mmCIF file of C-alpha atoms and ligand atoms in Angstrom:
data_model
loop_
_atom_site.group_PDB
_atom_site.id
_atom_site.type_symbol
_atom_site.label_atom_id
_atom_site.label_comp_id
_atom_site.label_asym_id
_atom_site.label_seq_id
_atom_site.Cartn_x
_atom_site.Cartn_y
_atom_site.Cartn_z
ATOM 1 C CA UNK A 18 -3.276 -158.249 -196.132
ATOM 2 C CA UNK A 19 -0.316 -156.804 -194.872
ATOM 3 C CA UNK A 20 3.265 -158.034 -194.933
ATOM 4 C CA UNK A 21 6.051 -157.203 -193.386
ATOM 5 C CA UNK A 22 9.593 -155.793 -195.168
ATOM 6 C CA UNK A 23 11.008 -158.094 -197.174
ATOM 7 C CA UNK A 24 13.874 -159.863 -195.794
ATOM 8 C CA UNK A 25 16.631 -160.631 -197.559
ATOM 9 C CA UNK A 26 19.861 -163.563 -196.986
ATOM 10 C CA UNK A 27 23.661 -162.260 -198.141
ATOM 11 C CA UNK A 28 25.228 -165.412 -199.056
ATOM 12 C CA UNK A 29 29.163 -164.947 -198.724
ATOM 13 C CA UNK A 30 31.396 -166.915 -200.887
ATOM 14 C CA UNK A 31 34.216 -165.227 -201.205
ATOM 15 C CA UNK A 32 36.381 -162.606 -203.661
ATOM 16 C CA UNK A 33 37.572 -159.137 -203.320
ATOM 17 C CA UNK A 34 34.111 -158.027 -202.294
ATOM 18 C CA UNK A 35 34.561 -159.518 -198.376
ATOM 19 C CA UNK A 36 37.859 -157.802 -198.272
ATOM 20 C CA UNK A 37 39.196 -154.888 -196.217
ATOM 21 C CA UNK A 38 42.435 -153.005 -196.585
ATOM 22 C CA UNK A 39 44.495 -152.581 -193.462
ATOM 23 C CA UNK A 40 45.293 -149.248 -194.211
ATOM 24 C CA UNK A 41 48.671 -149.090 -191.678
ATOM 25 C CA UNK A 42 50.059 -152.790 -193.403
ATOM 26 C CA UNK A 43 48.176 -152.664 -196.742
ATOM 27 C CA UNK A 44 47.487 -156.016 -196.473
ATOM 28 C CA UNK A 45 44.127 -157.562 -197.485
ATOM 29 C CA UNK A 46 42.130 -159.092 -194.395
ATOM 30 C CA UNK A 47 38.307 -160.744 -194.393
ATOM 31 C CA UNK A 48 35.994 -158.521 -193.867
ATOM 32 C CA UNK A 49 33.031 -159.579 -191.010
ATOM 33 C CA UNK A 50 29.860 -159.661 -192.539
ATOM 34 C CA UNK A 51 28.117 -160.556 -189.047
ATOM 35 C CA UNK A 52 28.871 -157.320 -188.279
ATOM 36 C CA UNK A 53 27.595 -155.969 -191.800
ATOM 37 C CA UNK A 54 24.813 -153.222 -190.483
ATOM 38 C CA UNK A 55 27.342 -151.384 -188.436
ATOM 39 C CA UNK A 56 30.348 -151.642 -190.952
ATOM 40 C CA UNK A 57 27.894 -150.352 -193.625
ATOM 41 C CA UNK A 58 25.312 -147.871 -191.481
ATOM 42 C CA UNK A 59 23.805 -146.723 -194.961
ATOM 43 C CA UNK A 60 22.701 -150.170 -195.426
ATOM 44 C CA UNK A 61 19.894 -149.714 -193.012
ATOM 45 C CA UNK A 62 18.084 -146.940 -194.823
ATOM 46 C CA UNK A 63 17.057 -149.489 -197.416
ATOM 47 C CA UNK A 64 13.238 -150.857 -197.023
ATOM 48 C CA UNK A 65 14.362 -154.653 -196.121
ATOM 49 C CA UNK A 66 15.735 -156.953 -193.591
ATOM 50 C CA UNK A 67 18.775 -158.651 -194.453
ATOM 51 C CA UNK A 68 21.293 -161.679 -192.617
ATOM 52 C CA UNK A 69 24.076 -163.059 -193.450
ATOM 53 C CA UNK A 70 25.846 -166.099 -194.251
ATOM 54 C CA UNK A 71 29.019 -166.894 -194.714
ATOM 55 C CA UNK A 72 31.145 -169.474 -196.279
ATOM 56 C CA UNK A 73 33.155 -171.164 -193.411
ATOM 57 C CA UNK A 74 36.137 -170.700 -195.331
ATOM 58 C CA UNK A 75 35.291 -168.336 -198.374
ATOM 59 C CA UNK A 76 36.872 -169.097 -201.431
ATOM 60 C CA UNK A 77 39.046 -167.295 -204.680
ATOM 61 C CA UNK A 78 36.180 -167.932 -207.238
ATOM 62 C CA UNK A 79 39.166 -169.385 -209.378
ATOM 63 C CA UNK A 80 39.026 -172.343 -207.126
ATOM 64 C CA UNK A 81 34.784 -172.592 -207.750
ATOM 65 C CA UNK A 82 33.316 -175.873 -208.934
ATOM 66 C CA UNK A 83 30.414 -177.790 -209.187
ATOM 67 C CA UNK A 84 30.464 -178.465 -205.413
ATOM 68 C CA UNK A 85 30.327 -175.539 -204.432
ATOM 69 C CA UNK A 86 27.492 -174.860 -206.802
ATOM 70 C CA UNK A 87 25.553 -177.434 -205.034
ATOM 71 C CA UNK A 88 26.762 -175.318 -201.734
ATOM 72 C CA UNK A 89 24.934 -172.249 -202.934
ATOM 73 C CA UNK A 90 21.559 -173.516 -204.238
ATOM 74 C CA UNK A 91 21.209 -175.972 -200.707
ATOM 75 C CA UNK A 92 21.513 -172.991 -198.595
ATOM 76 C CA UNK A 93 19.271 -171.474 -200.961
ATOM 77 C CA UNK A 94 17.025 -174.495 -200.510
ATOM 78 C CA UNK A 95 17.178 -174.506 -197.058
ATOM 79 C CA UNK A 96 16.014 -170.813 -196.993
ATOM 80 C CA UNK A 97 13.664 -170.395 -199.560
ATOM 81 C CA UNK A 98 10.328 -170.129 -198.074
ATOM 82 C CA UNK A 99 12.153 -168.204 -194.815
ATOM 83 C CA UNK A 100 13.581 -165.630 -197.132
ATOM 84 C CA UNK A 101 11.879 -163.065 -200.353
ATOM 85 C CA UNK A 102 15.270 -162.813 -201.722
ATOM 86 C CA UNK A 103 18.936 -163.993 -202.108
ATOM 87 C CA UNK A 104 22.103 -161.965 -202.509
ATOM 88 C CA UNK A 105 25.522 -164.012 -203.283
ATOM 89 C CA UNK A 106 29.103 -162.167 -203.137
ATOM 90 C CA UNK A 107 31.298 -163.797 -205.294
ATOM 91 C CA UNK A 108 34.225 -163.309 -207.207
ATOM 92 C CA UNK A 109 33.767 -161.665 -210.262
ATOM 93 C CA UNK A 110 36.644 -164.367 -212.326
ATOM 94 C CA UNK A 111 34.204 -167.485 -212.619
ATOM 95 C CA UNK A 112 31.167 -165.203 -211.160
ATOM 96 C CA UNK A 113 29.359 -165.918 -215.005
ATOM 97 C CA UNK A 114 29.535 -169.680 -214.274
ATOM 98 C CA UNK A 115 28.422 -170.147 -210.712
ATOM 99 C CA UNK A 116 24.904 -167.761 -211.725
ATOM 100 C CA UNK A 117 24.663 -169.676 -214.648
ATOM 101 C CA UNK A 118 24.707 -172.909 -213.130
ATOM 102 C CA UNK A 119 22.397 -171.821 -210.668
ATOM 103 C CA UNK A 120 20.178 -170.597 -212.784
ATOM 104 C CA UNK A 121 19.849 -174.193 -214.551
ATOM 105 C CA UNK A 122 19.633 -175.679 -210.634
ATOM 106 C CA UNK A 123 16.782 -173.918 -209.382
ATOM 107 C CA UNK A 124 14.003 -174.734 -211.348
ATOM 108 C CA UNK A 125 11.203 -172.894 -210.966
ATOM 109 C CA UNK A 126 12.825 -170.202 -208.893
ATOM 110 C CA UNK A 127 9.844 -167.767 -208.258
ATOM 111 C CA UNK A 128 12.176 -165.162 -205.818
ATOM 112 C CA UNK A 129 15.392 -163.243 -206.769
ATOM 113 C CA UNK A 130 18.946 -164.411 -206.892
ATOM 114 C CA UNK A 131 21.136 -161.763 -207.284
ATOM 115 C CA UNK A 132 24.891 -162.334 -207.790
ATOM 116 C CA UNK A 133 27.006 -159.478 -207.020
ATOM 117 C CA UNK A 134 30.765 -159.007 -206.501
ATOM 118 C CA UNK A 135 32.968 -155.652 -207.096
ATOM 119 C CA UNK A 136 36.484 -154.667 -208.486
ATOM 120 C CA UNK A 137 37.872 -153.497 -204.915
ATOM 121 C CA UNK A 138 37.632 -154.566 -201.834
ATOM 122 C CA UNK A 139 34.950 -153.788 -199.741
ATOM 123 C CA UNK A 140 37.162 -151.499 -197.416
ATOM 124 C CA UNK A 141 39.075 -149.611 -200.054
ATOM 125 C CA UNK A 142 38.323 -145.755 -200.408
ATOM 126 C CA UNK A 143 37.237 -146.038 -204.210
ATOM 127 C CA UNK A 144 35.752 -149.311 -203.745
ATOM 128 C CA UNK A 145 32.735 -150.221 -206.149
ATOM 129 C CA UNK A 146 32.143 -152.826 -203.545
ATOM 130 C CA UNK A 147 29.072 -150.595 -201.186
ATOM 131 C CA UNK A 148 27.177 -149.661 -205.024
ATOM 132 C CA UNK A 149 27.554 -152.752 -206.114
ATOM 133 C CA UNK A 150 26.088 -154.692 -202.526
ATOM 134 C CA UNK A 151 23.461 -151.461 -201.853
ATOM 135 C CA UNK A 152 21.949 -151.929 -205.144
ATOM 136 C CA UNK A 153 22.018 -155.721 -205.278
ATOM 137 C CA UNK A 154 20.354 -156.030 -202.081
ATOM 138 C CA UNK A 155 18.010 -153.152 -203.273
ATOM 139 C CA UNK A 156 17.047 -155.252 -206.219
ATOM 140 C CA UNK A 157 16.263 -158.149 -204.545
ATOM 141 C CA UNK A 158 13.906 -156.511 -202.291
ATOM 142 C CA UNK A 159 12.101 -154.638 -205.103
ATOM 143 C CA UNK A 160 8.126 -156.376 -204.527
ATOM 144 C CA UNK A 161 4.859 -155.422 -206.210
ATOM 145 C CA UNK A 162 1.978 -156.505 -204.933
ATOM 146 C CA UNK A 163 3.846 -158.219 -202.334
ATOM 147 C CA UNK A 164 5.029 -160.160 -205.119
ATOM 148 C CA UNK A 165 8.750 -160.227 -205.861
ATOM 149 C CA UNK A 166 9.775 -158.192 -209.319
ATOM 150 C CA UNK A 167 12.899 -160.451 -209.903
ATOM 151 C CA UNK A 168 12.043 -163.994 -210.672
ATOM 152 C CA UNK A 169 15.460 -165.234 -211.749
ATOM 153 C CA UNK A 170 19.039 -165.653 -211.271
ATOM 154 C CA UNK A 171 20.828 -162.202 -212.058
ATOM 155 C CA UNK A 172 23.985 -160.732 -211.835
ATOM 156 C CA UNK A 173 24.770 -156.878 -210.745
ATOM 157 C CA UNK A 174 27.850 -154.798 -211.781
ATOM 158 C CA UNK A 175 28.187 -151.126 -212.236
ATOM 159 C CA UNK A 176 24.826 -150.410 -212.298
ATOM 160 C CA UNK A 177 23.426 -152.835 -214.443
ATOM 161 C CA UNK A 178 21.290 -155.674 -213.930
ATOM 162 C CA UNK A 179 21.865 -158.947 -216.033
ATOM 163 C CA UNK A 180 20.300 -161.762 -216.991
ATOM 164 C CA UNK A 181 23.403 -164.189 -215.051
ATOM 165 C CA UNK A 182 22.972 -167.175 -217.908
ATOM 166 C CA UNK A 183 23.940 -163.670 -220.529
ATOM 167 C CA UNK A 184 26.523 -162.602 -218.770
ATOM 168 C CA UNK A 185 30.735 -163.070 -219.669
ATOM 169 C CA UNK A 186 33.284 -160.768 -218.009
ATOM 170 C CA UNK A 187 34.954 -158.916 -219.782
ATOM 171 C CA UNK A 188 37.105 -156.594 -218.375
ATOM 172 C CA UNK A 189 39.475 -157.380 -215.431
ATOM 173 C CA UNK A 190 40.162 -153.662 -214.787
ATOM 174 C CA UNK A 191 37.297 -151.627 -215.243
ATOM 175 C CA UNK A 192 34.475 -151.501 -212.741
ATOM 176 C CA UNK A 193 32.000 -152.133 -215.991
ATOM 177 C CA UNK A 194 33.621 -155.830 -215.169
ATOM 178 C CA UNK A 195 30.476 -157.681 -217.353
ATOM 179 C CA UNK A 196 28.323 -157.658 -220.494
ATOM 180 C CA UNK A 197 25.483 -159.268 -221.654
ATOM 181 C CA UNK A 198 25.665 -158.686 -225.515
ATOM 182 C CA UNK A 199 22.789 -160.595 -226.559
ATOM 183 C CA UNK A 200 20.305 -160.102 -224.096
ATOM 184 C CA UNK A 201 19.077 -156.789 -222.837
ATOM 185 C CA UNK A 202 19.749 -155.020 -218.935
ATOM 186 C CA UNK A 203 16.739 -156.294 -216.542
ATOM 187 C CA UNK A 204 17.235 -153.214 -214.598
ATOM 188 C CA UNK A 205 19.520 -150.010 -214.801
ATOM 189 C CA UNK A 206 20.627 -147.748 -211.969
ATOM 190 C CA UNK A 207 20.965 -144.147 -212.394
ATOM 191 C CA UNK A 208 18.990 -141.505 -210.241
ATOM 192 C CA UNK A 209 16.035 -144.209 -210.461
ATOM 193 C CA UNK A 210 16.218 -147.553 -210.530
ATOM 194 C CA UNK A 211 14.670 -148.757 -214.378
ATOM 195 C CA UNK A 212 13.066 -152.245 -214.242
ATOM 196 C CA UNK A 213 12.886 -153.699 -217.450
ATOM 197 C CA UNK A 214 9.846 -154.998 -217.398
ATOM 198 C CA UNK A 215 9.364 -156.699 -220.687
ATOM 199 C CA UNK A 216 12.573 -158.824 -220.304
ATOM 200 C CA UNK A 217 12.104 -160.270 -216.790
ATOM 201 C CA UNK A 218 11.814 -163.965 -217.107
ATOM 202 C CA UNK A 219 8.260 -164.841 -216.199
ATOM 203 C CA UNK A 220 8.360 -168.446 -214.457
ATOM 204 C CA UNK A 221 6.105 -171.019 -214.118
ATOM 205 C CA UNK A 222 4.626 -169.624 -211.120
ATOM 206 C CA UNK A 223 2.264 -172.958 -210.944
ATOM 207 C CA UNK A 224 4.809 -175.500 -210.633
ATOM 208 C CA UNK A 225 6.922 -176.009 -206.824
ATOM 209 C CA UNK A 226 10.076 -174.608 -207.162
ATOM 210 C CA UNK A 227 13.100 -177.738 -206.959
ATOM 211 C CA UNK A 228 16.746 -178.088 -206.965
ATOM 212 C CA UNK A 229 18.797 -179.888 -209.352
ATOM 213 C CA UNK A 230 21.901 -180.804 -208.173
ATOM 214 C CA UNK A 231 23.921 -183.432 -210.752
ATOM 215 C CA UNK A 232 26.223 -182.400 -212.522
ATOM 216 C CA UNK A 233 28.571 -184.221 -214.888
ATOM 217 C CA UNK A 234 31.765 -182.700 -215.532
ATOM 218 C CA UNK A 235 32.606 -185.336 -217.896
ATOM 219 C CA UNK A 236 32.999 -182.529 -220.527
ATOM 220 C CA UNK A 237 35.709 -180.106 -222.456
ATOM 221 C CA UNK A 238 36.006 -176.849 -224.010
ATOM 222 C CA UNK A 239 37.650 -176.875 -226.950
ATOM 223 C CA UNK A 240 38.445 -173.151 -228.660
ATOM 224 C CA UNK A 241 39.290 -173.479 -232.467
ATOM 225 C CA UNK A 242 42.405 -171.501 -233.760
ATOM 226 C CA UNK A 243 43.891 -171.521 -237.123
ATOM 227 C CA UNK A 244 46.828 -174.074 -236.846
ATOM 228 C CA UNK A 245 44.953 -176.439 -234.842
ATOM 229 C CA UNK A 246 46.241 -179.944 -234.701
ATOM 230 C CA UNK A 247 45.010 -183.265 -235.220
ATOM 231 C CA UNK A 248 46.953 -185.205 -232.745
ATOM 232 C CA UNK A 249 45.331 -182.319 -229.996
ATOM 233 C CA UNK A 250 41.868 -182.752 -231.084
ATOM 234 C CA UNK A 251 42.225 -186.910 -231.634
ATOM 235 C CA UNK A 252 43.921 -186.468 -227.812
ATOM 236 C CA UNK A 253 40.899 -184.067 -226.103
ATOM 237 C CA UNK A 254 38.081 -186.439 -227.749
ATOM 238 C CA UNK A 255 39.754 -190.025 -226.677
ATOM 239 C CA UNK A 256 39.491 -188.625 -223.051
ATOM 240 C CA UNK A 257 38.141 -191.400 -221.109
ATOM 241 C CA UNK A 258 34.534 -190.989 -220.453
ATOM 242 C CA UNK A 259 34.562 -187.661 -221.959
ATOM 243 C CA UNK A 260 30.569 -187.202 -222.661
ATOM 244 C CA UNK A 261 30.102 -183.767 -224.440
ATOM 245 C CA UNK A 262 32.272 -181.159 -225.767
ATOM 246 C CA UNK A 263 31.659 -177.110 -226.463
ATOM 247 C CA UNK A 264 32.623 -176.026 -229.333
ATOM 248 C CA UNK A 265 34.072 -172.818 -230.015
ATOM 249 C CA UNK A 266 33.786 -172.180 -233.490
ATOM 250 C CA UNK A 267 34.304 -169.006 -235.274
ATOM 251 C CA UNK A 268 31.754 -166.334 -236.672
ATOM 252 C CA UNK A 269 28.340 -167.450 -236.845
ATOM 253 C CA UNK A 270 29.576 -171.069 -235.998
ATOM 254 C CA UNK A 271 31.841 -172.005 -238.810
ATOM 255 C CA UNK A 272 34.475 -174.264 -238.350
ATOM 256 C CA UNK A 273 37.686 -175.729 -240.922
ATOM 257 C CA UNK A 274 36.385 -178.250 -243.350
ATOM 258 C CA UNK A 275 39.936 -180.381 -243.375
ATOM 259 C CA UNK A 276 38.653 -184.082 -243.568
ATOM 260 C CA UNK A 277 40.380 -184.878 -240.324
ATOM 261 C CA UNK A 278 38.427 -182.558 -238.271
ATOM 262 C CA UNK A 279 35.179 -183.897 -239.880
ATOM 263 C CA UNK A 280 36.339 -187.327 -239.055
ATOM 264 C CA UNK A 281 37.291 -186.935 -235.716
ATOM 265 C CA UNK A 282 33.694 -185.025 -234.930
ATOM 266 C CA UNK A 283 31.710 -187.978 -237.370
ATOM 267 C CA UNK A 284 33.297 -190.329 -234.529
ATOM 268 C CA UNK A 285 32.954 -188.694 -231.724
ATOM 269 C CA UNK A 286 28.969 -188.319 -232.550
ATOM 270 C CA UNK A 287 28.702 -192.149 -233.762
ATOM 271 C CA UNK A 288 30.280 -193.123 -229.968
ATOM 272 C CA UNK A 289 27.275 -191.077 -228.654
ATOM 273 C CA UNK A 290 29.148 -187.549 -227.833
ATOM 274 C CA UNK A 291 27.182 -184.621 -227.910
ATOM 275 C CA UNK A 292 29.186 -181.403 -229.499
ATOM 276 C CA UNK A 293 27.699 -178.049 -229.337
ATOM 277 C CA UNK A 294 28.450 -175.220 -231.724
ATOM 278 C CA UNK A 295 29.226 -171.818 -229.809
ATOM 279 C CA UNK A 296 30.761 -168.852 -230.983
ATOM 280 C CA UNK A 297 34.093 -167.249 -230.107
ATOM 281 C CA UNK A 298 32.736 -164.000 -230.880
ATOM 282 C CA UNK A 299 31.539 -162.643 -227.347
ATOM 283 C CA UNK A 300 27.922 -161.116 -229.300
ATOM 284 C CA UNK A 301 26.270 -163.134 -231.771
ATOM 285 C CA UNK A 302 24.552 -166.283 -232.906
ATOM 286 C CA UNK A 303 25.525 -169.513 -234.268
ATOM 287 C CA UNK A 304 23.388 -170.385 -237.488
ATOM 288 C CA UNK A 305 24.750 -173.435 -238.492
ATOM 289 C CA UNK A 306 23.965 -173.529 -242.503
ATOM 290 C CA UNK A 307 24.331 -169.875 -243.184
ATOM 291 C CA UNK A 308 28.281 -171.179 -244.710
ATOM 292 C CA UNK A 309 29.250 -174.385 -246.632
ATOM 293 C CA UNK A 310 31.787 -175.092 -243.522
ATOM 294 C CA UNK A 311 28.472 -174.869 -241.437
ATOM 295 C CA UNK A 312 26.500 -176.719 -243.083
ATOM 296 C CA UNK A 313 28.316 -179.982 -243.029
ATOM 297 C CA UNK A 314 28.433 -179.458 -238.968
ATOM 298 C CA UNK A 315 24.829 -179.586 -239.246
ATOM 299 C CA UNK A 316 24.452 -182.577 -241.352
ATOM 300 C CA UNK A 317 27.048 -184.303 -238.932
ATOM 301 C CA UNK A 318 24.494 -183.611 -236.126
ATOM 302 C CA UNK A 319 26.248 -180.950 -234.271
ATOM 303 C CA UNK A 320 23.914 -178.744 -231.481
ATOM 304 C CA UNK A 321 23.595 -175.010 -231.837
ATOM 305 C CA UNK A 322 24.710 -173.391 -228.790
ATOM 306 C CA UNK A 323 22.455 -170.589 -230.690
ATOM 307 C CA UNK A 324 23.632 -167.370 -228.761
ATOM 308 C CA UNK A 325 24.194 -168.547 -225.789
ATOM 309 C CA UNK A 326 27.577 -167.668 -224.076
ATOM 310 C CA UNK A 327 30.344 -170.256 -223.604
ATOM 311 C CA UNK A 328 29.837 -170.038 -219.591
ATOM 312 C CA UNK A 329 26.023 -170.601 -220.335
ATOM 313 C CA UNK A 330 26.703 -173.935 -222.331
ATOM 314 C CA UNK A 331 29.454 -175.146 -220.317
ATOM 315 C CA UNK A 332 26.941 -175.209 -217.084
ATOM 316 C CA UNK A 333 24.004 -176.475 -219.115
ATOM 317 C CA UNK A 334 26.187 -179.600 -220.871
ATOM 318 C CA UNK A 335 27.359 -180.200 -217.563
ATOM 319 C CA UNK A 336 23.340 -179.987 -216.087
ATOM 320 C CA UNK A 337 21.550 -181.933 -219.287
ATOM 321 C CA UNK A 338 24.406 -184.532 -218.678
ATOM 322 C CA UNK A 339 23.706 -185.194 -214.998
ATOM 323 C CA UNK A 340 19.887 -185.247 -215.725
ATOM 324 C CA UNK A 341 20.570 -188.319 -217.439
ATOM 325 C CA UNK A 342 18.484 -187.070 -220.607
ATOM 326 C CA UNK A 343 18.161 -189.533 -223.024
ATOM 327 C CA UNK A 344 20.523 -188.835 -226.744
ATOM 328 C CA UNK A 345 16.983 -188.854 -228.521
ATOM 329 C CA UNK A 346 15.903 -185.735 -226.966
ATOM 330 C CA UNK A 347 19.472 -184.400 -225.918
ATOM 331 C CA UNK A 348 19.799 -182.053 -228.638
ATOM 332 C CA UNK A 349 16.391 -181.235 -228.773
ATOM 333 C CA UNK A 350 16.083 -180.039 -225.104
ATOM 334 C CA UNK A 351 19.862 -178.611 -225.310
ATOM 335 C CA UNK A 352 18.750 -176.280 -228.062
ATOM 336 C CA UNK A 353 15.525 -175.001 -226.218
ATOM 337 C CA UNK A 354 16.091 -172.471 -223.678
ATOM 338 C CA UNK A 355 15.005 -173.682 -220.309
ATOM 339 C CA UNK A 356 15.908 -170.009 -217.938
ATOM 340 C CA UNK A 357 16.197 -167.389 -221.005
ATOM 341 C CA UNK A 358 19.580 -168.374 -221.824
ATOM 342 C CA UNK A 359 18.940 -168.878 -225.352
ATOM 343 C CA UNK A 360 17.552 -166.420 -228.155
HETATM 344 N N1 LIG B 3 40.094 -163.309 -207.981
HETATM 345 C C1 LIG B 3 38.913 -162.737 -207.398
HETATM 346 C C2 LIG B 3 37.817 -163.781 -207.443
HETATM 347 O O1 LIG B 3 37.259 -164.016 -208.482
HETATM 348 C C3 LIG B 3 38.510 -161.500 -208.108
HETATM 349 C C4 LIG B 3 37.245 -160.886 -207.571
HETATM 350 O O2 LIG B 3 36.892 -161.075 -206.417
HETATM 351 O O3 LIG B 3 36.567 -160.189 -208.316
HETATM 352 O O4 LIG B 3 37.533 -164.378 -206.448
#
């Protein structure tokens, strides 16, 4: 059998990506991705299709959120079987959350997702925008056996391909923007492009792919700090209809042992919260029992957030939550990795 090129659908959201420079004002201006082939000519030596689609009024990704999440993975939906692969421009600020929460959403996702944003904008002369959009677009139209490599959500940045659910920024300068410290690259780009092949996620390839779309933002973020005080913490957890908190604890997932800060997590569990452990430390593991100050977390009933990275359990809280799963199995399921997000 023979098949055609793979075709591939640039989903515009927004950020410094879709920007051009007016080089007489200096001003920033939207760049038209309609027109995408012709702005970018090198774009058509790659071995794909590609259209676009564009946000009717694309977005800072400071002002992303769950709804627009839901955006995303519906025109996703609505493309699936018509497309082998997705591209999304995004900005790079909350880029980590949007893939992550996507990656949770599309269940069973048996095609690429490939989020990609860049430093410049698209129109400025040392822009890492054209590497960054060649190569993702390159990626996602990488088949073998007419089967798509990439069976996940990723992210791409300065030549590296990421897990998305592993990612964190980093760096708000550098072109090298994002890091995934606990889970290898899936691909590299140099001269070649490497495929990882060992740490692709391998999906259920059995089971029809379906988007989640609840969410429950119900939640809060809470970073410890020496000096922390009680009347903040008592404050954060009495937050009406406040259903889960991340924490972020210190080290491998150790926290202060005052008797107030016990207290205050003893009652938050009893009225049926659910508190995750997560490091501050951007690589790492939590391994709640390795310290005394541990230890008690663990007796308390705490959830390991494991390795996973703080934008990783934000969007899975905020996913487990709106799947209405039960508190038997909540911290069960929370500390099993469901897209490769955990070690
Ligand atoms: N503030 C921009 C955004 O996240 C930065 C970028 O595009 O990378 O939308």
């Amino acid at each position: 059998m023979t098949k055609s090129r793979p075709n591939i659908l640039l989903i515009y959201t927004g950020g410094t990506i879709g920007m051009v420079k007016d080089f007489e004002t200096g001003a920033l201006k939207a760049f038209d991705f309609k027109n995408l082939l012709d702005r970018i000519p090198e774009l058509k030596h790659l071995d794909c299709d590609i259209e676009t689609f564009s946000f009717a009024e694309p977005i800072d990704s400071s002002n992303m959120n769950p709804k627009y999440w839901v955006e995303i993975a519906e025109i996703i939906e609505s493309n699936y079987n018509l497309f082998d692969g997705f591209v999304v421009l995004h900005g790079s600020d909350t880029m980590s959350y949007t893939a992550s929460a996507l990656s949770f959403m599309l269940e069973h996702l048996a095609k690429p997702v490939v989020f990609t944003g860049s430093q410049l904008p698209i129109g400025d002369l040392r822009t890492d925008a054209k590497e960054n959009l060649i190569t993702s677009i390159h990626v996602a139209s990488l088949q073998h056996f007419n089967e798509p490599v990439i069976k996940e959500v990723t992210l791409y940045f300065e030549y590296k391909l990421y897990r998305a659910n592993r990612t964190t920024k980093i760096n708000a300068e550098h072109f090298e923007a994002f890091a995934s410290l606990n889970y290898p690259d899936l691909v590299t780009s140099g001269v070649h492009l490497k495929v990882n092949t060992d740490y692709l996620f391998k999906p259920n390839t059995k089971k029809r792919f379906k988007v989640n779309k609840n969410f429950d933002t119900n939640i809060a973020l809470v970073k410890l700090y020496p000096g922390i005080s009680e009347a903040l913490l008592r404050a954060v957890f009495s937050t009406f209809g406040l259903k889960g908190v991340i924490l972020e604890s210190y080290g491998a997932g150790n926290c202060t042992t005052e008797t107030w800060f016990l207290n205050i997590l003893k009652e938050a569990i009893l009225n049926g919260i659910q508190i995750i452990n997560v490091t501050q430390c951007s690589g790492g593991s939590v391994l709640m029992g390795q310290y005394q100050s541990s230890e008690l977390l663990l007796k308390l009933g705490i959830i390991s957030g494991k390795d996973m990275t703080t934008e990783a359990a934000v969007c899975k809280l905020m996913y487990l939550l709106g799947q209405n799963v039960s508190s038997k199995v909540f911290k069960t399921i929370y500390e099993t990795s469901l897209r490769g997000e955990l070690t």
